[in-house]
CSV table of C-alpha atoms in Angstrom, one decimal:
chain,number,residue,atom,x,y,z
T,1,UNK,CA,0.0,0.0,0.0
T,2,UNK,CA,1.1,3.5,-0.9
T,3,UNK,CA,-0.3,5.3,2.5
T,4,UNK,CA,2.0,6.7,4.8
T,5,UNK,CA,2.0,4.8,7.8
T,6,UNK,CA,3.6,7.7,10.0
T,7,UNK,CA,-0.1,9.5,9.3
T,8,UNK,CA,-3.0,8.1,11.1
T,9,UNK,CA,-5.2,8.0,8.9
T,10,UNK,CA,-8.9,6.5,9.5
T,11,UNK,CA,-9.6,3.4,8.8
T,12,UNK,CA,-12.9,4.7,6.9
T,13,UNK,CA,-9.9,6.7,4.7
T,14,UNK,CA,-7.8,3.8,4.5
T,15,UNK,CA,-10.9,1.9,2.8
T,16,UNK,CA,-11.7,4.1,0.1
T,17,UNK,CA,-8.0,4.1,-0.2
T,18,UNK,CA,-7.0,0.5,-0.5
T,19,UNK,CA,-10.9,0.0,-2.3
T,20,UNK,CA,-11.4,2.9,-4.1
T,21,UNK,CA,-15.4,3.0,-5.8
T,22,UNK,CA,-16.1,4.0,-8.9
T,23,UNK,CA,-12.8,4.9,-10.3
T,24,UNK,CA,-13.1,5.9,-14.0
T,25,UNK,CA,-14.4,8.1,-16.6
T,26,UNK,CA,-18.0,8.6,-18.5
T,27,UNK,CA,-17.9,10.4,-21.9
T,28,UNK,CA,-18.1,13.9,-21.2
T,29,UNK,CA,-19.3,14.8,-24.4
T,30,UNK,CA,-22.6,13.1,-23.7
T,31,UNK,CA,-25.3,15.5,-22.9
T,32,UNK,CA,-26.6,13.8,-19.7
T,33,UNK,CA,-23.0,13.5,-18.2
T,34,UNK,CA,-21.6,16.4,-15.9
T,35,UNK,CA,-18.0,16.9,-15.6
T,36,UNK,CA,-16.4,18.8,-13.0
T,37,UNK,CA,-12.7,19.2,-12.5
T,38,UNK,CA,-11.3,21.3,-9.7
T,39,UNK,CA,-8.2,21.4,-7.6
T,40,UNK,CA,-6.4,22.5,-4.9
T,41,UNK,CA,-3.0,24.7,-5.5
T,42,UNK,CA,-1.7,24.5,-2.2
T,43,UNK,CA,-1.5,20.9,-1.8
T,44,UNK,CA,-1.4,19.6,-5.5
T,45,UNK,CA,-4.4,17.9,-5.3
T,46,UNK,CA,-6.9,17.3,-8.6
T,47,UNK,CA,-10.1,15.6,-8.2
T,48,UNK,CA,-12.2,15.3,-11.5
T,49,UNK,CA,-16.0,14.1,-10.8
T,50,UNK,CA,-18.5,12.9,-13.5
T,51,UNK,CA,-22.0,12.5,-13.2
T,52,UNK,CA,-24.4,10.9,-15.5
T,53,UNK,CA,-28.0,12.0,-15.2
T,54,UNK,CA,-31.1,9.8,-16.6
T,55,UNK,CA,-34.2,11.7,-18.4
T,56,UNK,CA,-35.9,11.8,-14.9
T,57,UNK,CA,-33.2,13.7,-13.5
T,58,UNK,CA,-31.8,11.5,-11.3
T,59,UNK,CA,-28.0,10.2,-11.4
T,60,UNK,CA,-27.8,6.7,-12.1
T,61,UNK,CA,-23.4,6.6,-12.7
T,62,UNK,CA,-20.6,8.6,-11.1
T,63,UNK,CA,-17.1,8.3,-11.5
T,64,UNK,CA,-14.0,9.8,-10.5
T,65,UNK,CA,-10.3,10.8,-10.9
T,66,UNK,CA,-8.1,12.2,-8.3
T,67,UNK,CA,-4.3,13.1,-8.2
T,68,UNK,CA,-3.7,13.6,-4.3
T,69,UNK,CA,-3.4,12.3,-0.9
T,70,UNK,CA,-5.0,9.4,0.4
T,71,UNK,CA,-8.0,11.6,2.1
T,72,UNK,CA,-9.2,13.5,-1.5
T,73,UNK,CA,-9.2,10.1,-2.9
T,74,UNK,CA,-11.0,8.9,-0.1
T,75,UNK,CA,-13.3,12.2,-0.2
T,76,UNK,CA,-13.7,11.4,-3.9
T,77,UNK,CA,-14.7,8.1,-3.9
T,78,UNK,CA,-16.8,8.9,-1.0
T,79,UNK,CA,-19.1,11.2,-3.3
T,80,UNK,CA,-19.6,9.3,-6.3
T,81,UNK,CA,-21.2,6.5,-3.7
T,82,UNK,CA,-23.2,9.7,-2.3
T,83,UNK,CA,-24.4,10.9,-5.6
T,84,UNK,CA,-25.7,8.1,-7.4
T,85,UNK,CA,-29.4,7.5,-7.0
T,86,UNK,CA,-30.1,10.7,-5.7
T,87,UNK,CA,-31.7,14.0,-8.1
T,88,UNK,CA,-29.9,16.8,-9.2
T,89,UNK,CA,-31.3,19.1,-6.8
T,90,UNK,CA,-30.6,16.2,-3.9
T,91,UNK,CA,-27.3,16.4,-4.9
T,92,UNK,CA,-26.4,19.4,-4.3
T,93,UNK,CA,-27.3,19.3,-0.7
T,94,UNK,CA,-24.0,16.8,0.1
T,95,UNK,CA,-21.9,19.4,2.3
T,96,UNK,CA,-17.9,18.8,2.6
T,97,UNK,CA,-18.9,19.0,6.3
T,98,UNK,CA,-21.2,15.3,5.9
T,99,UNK,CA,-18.2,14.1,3.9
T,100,UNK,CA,-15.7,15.2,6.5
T,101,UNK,CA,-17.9,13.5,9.2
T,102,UNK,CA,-18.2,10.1,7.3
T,103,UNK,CA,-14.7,9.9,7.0
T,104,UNK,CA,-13.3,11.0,10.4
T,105,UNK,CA,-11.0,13.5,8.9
T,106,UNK,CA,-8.6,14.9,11.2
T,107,UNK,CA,-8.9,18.9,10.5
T,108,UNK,CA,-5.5,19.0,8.4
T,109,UNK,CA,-7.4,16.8,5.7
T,110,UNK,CA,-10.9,19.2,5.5
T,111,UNK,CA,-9.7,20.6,2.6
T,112,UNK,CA,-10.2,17.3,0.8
T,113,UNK,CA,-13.9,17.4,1.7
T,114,UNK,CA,-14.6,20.5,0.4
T,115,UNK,CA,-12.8,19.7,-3.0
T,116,UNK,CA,-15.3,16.9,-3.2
T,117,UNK,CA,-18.0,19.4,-2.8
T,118,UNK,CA,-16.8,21.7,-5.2
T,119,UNK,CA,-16.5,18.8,-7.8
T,120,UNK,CA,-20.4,17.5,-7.0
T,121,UNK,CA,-21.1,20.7,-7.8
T,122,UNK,CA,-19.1,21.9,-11.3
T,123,UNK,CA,-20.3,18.3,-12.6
T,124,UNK,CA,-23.5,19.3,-11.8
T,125,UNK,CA,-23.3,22.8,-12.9
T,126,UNK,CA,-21.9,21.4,-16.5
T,127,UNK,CA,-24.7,18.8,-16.8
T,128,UNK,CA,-26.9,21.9,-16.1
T,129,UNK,CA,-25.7,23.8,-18.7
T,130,UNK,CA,-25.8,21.3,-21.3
T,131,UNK,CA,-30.0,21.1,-21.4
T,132,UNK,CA,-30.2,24.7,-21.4
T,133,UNK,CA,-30.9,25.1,-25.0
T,134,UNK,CA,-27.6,26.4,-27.9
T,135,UNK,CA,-29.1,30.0,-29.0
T,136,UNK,CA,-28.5,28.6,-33.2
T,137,UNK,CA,-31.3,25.9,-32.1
T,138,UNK,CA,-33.6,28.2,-30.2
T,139,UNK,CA,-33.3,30.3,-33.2
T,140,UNK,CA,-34.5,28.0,-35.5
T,141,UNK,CA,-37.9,27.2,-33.8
């Protein structure tokens, strides 16, 4: 295992860690998938989050991609389980605080959970903005 065993980590961390869910990408030209990519200059870390959204609006898929420490993969990981199954709107009621909690993260690590938040919420701002009509095709009608 690549964790640093001088850092206590929690063992909820060391699971999504060693068993990471959901690792992956969807197409993100599709319309009904959201990409968000976001990151974190002062510790490097890149998390990019995908949603895909069926015609009820409700996510069915999630996957994820994250260059970082053990906890943003963790806090990644974490989300995509979160998402999936729940609306758009439900979605963007996950807080980096319920992630932070659900993971035990010691107060150094918080900024992991809120870089998941910020990536639940560009995918789902992107998917968003993909139905909103292109002005040539409102033209046309």
């Amino acid at each position: 295992s690549l964790i640093d065993r001088s850092v206590s980590l929690p063992p909820q961390v060391v699971d999504h860690y060693e068993n990471p869910r959901n690792v992956g990408s969807l197409d993100k030209t599709s319309k009904n998938v959201g990409t968000g990519l976001v990151g974190a200059p002062a510790c490097g870390d890149v998390m990019k989050l995908q949603i895909q959204v069926d015609e009820k609006g409700k996510i069915v898929d999630a996957r994820f991609k994250t260059f970082g420490c053990g906890s943003a993969i963790a806090s990644s990981s974490l989300a995509t389980e979160w998402v999936k199954g729940k609306t758009v709107e439900e979605a963007l009621t996950i807080k980096n605080t319920d992630i932070a909690k659900e993971l035990c993260l010691p107060p150094v690590k918080l900024h992991c959970s809120m870089l998941a938040e910020d990536a639940i919420k560009a995918a789902l701002a992107d998917y968003k903005l993909k139905q909103e009509p292109k002005k040539e095709e409102a033209e046309k009608k």
